[in-house]
Coordinates of C-alpha atoms and ligand atoms in Angstrom, one line a residue:
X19 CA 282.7 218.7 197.3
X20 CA 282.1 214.8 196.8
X21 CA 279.6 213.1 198.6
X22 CA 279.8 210.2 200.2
X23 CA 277.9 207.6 202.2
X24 CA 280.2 206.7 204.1
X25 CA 283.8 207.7 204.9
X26 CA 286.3 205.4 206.9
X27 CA 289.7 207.0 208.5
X28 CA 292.4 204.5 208.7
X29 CA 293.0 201.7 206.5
X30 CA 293.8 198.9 209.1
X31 CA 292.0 195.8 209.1
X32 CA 289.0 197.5 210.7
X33 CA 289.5 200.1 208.2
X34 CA 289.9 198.0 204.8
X35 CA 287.2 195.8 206.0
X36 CA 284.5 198.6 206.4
X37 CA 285.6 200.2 203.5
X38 CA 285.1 196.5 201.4
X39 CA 281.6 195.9 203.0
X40 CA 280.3 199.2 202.8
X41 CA 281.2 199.3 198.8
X42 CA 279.9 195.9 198.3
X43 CA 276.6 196.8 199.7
X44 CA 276.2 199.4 197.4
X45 CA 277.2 202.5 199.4
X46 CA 279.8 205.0 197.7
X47 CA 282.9 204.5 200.4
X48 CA 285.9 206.6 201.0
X49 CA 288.9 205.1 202.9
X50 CA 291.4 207.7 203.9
X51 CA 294.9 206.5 204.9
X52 CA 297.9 208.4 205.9
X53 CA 300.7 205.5 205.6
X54 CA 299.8 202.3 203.8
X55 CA 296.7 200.4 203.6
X56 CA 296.8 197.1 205.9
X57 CA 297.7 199.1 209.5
X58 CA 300.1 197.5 212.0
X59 CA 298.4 194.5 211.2
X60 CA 300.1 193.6 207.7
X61 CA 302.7 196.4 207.9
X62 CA 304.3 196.0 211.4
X63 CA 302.4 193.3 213.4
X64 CA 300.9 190.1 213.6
X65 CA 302.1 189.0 209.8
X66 CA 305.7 190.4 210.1
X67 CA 306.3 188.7 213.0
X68 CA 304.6 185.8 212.0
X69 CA 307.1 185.7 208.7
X70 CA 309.9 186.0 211.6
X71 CA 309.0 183.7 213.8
X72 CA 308.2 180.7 211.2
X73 CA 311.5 181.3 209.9
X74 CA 312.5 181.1 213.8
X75 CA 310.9 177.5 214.0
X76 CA 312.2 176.3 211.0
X77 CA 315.5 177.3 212.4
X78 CA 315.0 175.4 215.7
X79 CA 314.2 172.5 213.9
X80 CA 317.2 172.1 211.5
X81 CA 319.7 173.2 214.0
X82 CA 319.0 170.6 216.5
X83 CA 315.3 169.8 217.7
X84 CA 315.3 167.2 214.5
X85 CA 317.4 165.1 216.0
X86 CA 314.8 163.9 217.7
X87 CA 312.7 163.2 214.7
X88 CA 315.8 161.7 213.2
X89 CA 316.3 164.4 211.0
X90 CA 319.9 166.7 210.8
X91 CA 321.0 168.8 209.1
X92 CA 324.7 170.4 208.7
X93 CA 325.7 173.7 209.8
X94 CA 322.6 175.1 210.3
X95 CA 322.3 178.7 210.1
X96 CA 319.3 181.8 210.5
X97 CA 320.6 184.4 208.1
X98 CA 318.2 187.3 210.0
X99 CA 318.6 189.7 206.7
X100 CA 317.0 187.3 204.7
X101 CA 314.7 186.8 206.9
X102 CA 313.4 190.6 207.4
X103 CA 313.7 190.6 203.4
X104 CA 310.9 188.1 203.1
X105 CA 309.4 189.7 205.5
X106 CA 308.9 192.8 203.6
X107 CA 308.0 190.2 200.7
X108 CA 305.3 188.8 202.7
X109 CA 303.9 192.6 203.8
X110 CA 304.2 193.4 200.0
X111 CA 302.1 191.0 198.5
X112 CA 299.2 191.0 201.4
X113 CA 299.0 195.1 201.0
X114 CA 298.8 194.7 197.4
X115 CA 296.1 192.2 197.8
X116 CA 294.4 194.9 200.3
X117 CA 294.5 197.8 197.6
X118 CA 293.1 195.7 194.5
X119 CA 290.4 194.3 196.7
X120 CA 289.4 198.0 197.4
X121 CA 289.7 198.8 193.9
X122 CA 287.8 196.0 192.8
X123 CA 285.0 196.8 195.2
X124 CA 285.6 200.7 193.7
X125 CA 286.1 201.7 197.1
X126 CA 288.2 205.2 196.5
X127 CA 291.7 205.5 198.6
X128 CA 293.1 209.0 199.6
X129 CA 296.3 209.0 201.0
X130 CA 296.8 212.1 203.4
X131 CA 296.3 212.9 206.8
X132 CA 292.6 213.2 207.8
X133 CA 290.2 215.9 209.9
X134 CA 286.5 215.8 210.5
X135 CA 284.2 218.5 211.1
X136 CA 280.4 218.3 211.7
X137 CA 278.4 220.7 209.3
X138 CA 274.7 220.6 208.8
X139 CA 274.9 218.3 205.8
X140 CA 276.9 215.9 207.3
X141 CA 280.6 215.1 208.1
X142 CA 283.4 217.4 206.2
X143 CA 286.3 215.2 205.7
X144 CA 289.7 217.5 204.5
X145 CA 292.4 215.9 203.6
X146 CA 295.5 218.3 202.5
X147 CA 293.4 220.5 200.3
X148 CA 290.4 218.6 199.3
X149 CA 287.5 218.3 201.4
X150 CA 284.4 215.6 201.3
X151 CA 281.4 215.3 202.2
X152 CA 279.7 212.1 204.2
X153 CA 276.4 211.0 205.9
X154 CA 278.6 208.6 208.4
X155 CA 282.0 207.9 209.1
X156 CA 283.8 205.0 210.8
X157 CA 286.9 205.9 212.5
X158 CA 289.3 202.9 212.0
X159 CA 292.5 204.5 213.5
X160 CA 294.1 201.9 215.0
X161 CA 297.0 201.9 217.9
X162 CA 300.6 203.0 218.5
X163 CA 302.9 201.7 221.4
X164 CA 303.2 202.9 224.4
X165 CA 306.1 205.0 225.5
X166 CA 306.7 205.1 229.1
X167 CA 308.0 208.4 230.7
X168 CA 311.0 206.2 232.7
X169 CA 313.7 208.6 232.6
X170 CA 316.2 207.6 229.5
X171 CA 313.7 206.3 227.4
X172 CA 313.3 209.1 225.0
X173 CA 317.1 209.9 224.7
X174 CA 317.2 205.7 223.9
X175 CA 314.4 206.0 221.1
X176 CA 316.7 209.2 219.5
X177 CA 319.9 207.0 220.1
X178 CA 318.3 204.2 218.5
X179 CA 319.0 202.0 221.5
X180 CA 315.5 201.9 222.8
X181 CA 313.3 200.2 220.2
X182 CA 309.2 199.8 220.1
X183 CA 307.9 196.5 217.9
X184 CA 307.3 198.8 215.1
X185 CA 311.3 199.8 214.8
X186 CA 312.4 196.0 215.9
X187 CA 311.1 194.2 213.0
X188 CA 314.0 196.3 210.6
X189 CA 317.1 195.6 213.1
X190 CA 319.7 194.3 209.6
X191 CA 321.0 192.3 213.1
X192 CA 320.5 190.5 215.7
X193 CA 321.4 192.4 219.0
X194 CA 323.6 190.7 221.3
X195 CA 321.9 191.4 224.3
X196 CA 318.2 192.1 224.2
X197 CA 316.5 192.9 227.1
X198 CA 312.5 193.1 226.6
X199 CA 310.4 195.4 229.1
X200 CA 306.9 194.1 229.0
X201 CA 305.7 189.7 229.0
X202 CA 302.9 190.8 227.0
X203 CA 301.9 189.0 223.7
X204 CA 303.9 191.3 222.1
X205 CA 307.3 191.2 224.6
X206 CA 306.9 187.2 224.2
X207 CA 306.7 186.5 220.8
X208 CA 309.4 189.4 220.5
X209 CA 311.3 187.1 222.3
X210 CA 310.9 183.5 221.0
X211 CA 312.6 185.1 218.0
X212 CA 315.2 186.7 218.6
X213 CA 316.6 184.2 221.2
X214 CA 316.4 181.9 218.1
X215 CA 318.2 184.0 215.7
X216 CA 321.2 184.5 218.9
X217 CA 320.4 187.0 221.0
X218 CA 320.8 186.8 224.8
X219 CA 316.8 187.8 225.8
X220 CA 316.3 189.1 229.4
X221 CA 312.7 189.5 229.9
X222 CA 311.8 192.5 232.7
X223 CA 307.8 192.3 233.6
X224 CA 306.0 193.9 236.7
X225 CA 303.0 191.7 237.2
X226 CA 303.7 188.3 238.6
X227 CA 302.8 186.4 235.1
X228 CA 303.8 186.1 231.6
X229 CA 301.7 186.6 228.8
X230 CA 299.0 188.8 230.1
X231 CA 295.5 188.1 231.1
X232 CA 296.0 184.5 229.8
X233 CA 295.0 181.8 232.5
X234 CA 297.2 180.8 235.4
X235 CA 298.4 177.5 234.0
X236 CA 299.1 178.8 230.0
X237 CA 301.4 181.5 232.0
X238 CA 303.3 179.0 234.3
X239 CA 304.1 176.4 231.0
X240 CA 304.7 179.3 228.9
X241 CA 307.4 180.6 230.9
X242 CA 308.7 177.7 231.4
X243 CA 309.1 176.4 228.1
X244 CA 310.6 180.2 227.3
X245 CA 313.5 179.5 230.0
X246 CA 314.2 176.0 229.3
X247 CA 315.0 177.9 225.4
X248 CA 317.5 180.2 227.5
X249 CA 315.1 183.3 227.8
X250 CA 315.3 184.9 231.6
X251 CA 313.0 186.0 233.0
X252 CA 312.7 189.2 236.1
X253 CA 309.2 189.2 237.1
X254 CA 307.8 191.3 239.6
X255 CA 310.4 194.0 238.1
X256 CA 310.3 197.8 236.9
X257 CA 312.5 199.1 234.6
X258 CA 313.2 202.5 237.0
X259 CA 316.0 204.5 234.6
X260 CA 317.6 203.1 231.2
X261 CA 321.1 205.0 230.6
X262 CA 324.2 204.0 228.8
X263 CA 323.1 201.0 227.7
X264 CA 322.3 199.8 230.9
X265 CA 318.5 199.2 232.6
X266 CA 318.3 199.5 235.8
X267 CA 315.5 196.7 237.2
X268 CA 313.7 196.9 240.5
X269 CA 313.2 193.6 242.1
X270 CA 312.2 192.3 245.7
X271 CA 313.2 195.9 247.0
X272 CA 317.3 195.6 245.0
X273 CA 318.3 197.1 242.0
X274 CA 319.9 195.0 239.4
X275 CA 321.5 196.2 236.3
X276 CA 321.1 194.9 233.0
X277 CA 323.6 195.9 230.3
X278 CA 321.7 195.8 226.9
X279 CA 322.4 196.1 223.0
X280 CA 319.1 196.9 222.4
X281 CA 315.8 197.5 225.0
X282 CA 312.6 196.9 223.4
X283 CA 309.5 198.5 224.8
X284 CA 306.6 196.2 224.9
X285 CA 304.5 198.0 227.7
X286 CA 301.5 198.1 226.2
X287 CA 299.4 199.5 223.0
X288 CA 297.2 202.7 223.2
X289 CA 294.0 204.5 220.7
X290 CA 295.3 206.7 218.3
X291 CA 292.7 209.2 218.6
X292 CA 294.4 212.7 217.6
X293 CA 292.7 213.2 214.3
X294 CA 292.1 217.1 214.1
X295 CA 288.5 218.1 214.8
X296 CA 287.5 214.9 216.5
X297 CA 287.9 216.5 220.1
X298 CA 286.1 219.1 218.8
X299 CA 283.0 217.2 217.7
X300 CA 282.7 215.9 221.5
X301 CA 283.6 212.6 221.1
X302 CA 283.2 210.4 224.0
X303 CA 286.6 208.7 225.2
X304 CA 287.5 206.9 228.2
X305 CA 291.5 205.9 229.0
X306 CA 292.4 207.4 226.1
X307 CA 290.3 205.1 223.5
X308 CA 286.7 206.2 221.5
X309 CA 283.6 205.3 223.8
X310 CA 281.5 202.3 222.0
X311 CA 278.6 200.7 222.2
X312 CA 278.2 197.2 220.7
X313 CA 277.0 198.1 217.5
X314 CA 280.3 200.5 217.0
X315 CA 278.5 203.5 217.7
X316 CA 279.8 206.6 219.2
X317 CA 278.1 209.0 221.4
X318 CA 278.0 211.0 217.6
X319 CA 274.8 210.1 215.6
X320 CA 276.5 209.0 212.4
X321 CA 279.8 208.5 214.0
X322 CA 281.4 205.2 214.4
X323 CA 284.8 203.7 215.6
X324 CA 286.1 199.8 215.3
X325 CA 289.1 197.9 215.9
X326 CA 292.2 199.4 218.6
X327 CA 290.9 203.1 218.6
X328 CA 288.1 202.0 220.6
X329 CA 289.8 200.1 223.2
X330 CA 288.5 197.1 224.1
X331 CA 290.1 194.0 222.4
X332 CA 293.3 195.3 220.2
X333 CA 293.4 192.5 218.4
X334 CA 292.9 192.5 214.1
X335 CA 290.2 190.0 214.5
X336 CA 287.8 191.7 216.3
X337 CA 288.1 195.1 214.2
X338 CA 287.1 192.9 211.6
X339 CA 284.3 192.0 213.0
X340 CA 283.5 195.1 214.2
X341 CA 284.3 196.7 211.1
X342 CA 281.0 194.6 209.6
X343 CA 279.2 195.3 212.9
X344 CA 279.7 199.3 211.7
X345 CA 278.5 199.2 208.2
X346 CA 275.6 196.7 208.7
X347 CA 274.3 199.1 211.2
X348 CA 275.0 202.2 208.6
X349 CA 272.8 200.3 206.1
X350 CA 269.9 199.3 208.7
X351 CA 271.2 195.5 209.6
X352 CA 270.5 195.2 212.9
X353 CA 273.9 193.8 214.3
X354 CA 275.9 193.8 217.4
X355 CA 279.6 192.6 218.9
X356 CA 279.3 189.6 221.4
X357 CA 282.4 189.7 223.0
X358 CA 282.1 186.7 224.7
X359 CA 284.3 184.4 223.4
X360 CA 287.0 186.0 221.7
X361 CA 290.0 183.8 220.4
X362 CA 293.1 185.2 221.3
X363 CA 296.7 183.2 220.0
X364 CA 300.5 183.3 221.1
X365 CA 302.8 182.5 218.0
X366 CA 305.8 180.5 220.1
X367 CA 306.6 177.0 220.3
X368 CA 304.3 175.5 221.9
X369 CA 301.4 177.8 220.6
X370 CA 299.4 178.8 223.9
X371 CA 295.3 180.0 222.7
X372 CA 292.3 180.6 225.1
X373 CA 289.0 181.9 224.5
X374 CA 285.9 183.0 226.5
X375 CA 286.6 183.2 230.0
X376 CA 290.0 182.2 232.3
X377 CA 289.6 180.0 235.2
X378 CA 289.9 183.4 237.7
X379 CA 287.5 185.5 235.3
X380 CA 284.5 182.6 235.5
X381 CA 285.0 182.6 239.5
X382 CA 285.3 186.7 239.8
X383 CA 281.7 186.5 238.3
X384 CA 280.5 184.0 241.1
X385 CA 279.6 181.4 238.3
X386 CA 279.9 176.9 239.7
X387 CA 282.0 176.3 237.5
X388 CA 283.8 172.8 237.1
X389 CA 287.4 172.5 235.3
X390 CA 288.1 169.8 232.8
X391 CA 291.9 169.5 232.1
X392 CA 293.9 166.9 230.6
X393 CA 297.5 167.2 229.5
X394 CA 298.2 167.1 225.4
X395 CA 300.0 163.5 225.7
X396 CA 296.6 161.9 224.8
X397 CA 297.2 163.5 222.0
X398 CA 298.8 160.3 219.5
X399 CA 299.2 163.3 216.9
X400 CA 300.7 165.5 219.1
X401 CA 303.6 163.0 220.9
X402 CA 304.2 161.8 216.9
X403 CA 305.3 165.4 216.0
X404 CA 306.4 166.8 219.3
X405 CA 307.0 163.8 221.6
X406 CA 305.7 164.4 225.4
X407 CA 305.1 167.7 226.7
X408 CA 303.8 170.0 229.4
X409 CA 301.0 171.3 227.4
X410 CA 297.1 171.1 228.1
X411 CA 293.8 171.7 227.1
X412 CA 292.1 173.4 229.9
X413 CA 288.2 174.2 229.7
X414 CA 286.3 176.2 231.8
X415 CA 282.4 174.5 232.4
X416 CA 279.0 176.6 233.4
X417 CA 278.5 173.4 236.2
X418 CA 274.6 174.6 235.8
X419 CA 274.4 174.8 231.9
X420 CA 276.9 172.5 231.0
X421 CA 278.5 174.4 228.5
X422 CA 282.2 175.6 227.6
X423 CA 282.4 179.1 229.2
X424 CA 286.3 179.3 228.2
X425 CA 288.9 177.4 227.4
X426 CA 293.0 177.3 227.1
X427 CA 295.3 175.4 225.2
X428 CA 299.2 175.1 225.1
X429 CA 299.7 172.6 222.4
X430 CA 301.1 172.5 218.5
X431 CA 298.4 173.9 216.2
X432 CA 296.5 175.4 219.8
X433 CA 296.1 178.6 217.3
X434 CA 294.1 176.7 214.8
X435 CA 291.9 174.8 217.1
X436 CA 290.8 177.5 219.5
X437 CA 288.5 178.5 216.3
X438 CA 286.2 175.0 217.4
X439 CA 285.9 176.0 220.9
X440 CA 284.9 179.4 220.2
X441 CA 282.3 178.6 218.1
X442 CA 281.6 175.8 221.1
X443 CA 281.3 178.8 223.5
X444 CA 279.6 181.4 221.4
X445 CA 276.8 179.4 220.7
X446 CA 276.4 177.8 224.1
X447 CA 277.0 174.5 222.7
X448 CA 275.8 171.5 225.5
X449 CA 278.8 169.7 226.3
X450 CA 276.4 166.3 225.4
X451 CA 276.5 167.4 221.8
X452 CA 280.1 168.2 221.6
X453 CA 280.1 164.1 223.3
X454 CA 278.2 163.1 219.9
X455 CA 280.2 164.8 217.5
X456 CA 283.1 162.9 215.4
X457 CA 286.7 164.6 215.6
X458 CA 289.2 163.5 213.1
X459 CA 291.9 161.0 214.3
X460 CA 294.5 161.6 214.4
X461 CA 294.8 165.6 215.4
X462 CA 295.5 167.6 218.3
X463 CA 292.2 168.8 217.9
X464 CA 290.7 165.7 219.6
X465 CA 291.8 166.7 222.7
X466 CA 288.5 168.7 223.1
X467 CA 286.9 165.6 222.8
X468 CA 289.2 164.2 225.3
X469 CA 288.4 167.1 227.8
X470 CA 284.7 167.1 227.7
X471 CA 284.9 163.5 228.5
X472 CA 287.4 164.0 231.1
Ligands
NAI29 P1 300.2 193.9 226.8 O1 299.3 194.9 227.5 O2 299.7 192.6 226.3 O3 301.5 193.6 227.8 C1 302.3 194.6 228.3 C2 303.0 194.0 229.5 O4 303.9 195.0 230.0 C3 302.1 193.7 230.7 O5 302.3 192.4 231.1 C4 302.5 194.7 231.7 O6 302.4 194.3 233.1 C5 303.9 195.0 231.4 N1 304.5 196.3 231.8 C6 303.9 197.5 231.7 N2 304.7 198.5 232.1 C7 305.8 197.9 232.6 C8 307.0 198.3 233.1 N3 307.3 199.6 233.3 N4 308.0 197.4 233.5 C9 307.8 196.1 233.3 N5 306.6 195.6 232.7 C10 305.7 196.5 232.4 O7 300.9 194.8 225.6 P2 301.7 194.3 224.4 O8 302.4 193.0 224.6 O9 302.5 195.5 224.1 O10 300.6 194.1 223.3 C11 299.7 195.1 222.9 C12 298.4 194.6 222.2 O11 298.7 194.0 221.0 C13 297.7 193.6 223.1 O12 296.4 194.0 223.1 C14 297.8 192.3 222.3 O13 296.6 191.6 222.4 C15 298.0 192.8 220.8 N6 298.8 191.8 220.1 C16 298.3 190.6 219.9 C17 299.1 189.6 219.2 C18 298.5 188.3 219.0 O14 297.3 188.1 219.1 N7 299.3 187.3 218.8 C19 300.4 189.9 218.8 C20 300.9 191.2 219.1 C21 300.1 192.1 219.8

């Protein structure tokens, strides 16, 4: 049986990252993966539908949002299988940069199914019929949609009516009606696209906001700049039955019926945690995800678990992060997650971005907080490229410490600039500092600078 120091299950970004790191300090790394290396990340998430939704913009722009700019350009048009192919162009070359790194770093790759049983020597990792042996393992499993027991669902996934973001980003067309259950990150940018590429998108969402736990104001301009695109929008609704085609909404007390081509199920992401054995061992979970601590650690001396299987951000930047947080506690690095000011971006146009703490999240603690908000048309970069519009920058201030406790942006480029504020937040920067330092003119980004001094 080989031995290993350390074996990693799943070969998502928390997966591909531990398995780099752990070879490049040396230890002899295992990464078992049962599809492809790169998870939903590469393969069915945040780059496809970046790939979709750039080709979306571009789209917007030459069809008639030029005009503005002076630019136009005849009959315009969004060929959508062109579209998914460079999609699967894009996915190809980034997984193929993901396997050579791991060869490089001489990680070793199995692809199979995994389980994992505890023996005295260590963890017994069998895959078809070879088994391993290693001190520690870092479960990297990742997350699968959620599929909601609303009666007609199942017969629609088997009819190929009812679609989850993994089936949608292969649709050869574009669906003439669309209706998306679920305002989510992943229901919104779901539905920036394809109301770009044609289809008619009906949004149904049960909570009173779009966009999830984003702050009050991102949600209000975000929806609005989604309808005035021709999006609708049924908030406050439950999809109660979905049957020929049709969904049937509550709202206010009423049903309403909404005839679909297509009904995509954005309602939520859950751990996959059903590797054989692991129950067994007597893993820790809580709601379905692996119980962590914030070095990664299990409740299972040796046992670790970063990125969506342990449920607390599902986001590809934080299992990277927690990947490293894994490994450099395997090799004696004392290291921990500080989950206090994680980034988090919507992809549509305008970009929305927030990090640390929402307005509602500083005041749930009981913190003084003051709020420091000024809209992005003192932004001479941003009215240049995008003329006048309802976005903002919106920070969140510690009144006491004077320091960023969160902040908000609906802006161009918000996804490139939350990066500054995080760092801002993180490290407790004094908003005198922030005063002192020099921002490049002309960007969108001075509108930080242009908040703190508000
Ligand atoms: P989500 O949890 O963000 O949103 C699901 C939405 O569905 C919620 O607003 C919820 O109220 C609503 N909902 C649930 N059941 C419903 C029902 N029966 N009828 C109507 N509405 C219902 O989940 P989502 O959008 O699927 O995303 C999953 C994860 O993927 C999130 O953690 C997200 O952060 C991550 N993600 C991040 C991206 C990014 O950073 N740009 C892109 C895509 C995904």
């Amino acid at each position: 049986m080989k031995q290993y120091d350390v074996a990693v299950i799943g070969g998502g970004p928390a997966g591909y990252l531990a398995a780099e790191r752990a070879s490049e300090a040396g230890l002899c790394t295992l990464l078992v993966e049962k599809r492809e290396v790169g998870g939903v990340c590469l393969n069915e998430g945040c780059i496809p539908t970046k790939t979709l939704l750039y080709s979306g913009k571009l789209y917007e722009y030459a069809s008639g949002e030029g005009k503005t700019f002076g630019v136009t350009c005849k009959d315009a048009q969004l060929h959508h299988e062109e579209v998914v192919k460079r999609k699967e162009t894009v996915i190809k070359t980034l997984v193929g940069g993901v396997s050579a790194a791991l060869k490089r770093k001489k990680a070793d790759v199995f692809y199979a199914d995994a389980s994992i049983r505890k023996e005295t020597q260590g963890f017994v990792i069998s895959c078809e019929s070879n088994e391993f042996l290693a001190k520690t393992v870092i479960l990297a499993t990742g997350s699968e949609p959620v599929i909601p027991g609303i009666p007609g669902v199942s017969e629609g996934i088997l009819d190929g009516s009812v679609l989850t973001s993994r089936e949608i980003l292969d649709l050869k067309e574009i669906p003439k009606e669309l209706v998306i259950v679920g305002a989510g990150v992943i229901g919104i940018e779901m539905a920036a696209y394809f109301n770009i590429a044609g289809s008619r998108v009906t949004v149904v969402e049960m909570l009173e906001q779009a966009g999830g736990p984003i702050d009050k104001d991102a949600a209000e301009v975000l929806q609005k700049e989604l309808e005035k695109k021709g999006i609708r929008f049924h908030m406050k609704s439950r999809v109660c039955d979905v049957s020929n085609n049709t969904a049937l909404v509550g709202q206010d007390g009423k049903q309403i019926k909404l005839p679909y081509d297509k009904l995509l199920m954005c309602v939520g992401r859950k751990a996959v945690t059903d590797v054989p054995g692991l129950t067994e061992l007597g893993v820790y979970t809580e709601r379905g995800a692996i119980v962590t601590d914030e070095r990664c650690q299990t409740n299972i001396p040796g046992l670790y678990a970063a990125g969506d299987v342990n449920g607390k951000y599902m986001l590809a930047h934080v299992a990277y992060r927690e990947a490293e947080v894994a490994v450099n506690n395997i090799i004696g690095i004392a290291d921990w997650m500080d989950y206090s000011a994680i980034p988090g971006v919507i992809y549509t146009q305008p970009e929305v971005s927030f990090a640390g703490l929402t307005e509602q999240q500083a005041r749930d603690t009981g913190m003084d907080i003051q709020i420091k908000k000024v809209t992005i048309n003192m932004s001479g970069r941003h009215i240049a490229e995008h003329g006048m519009s309802e976005g903002f920058c919106k920070l969140v201030i510690d009144r006491k410490k004077q320091i960023i406790v969160g902040a908000s942006l609906v802006s161009a480029y918000a996804s490139e600039i939350i990066y500054a504020v995080t760092l801002m937040i993180q490290n407790k920067i004094p908003l005198e500092s922030i005063r002192r330092s020099v921002f490049p003119h002309p960007t969108v980004c001075e509108i930080i600078r242009e908040a703190v001094f508000s």
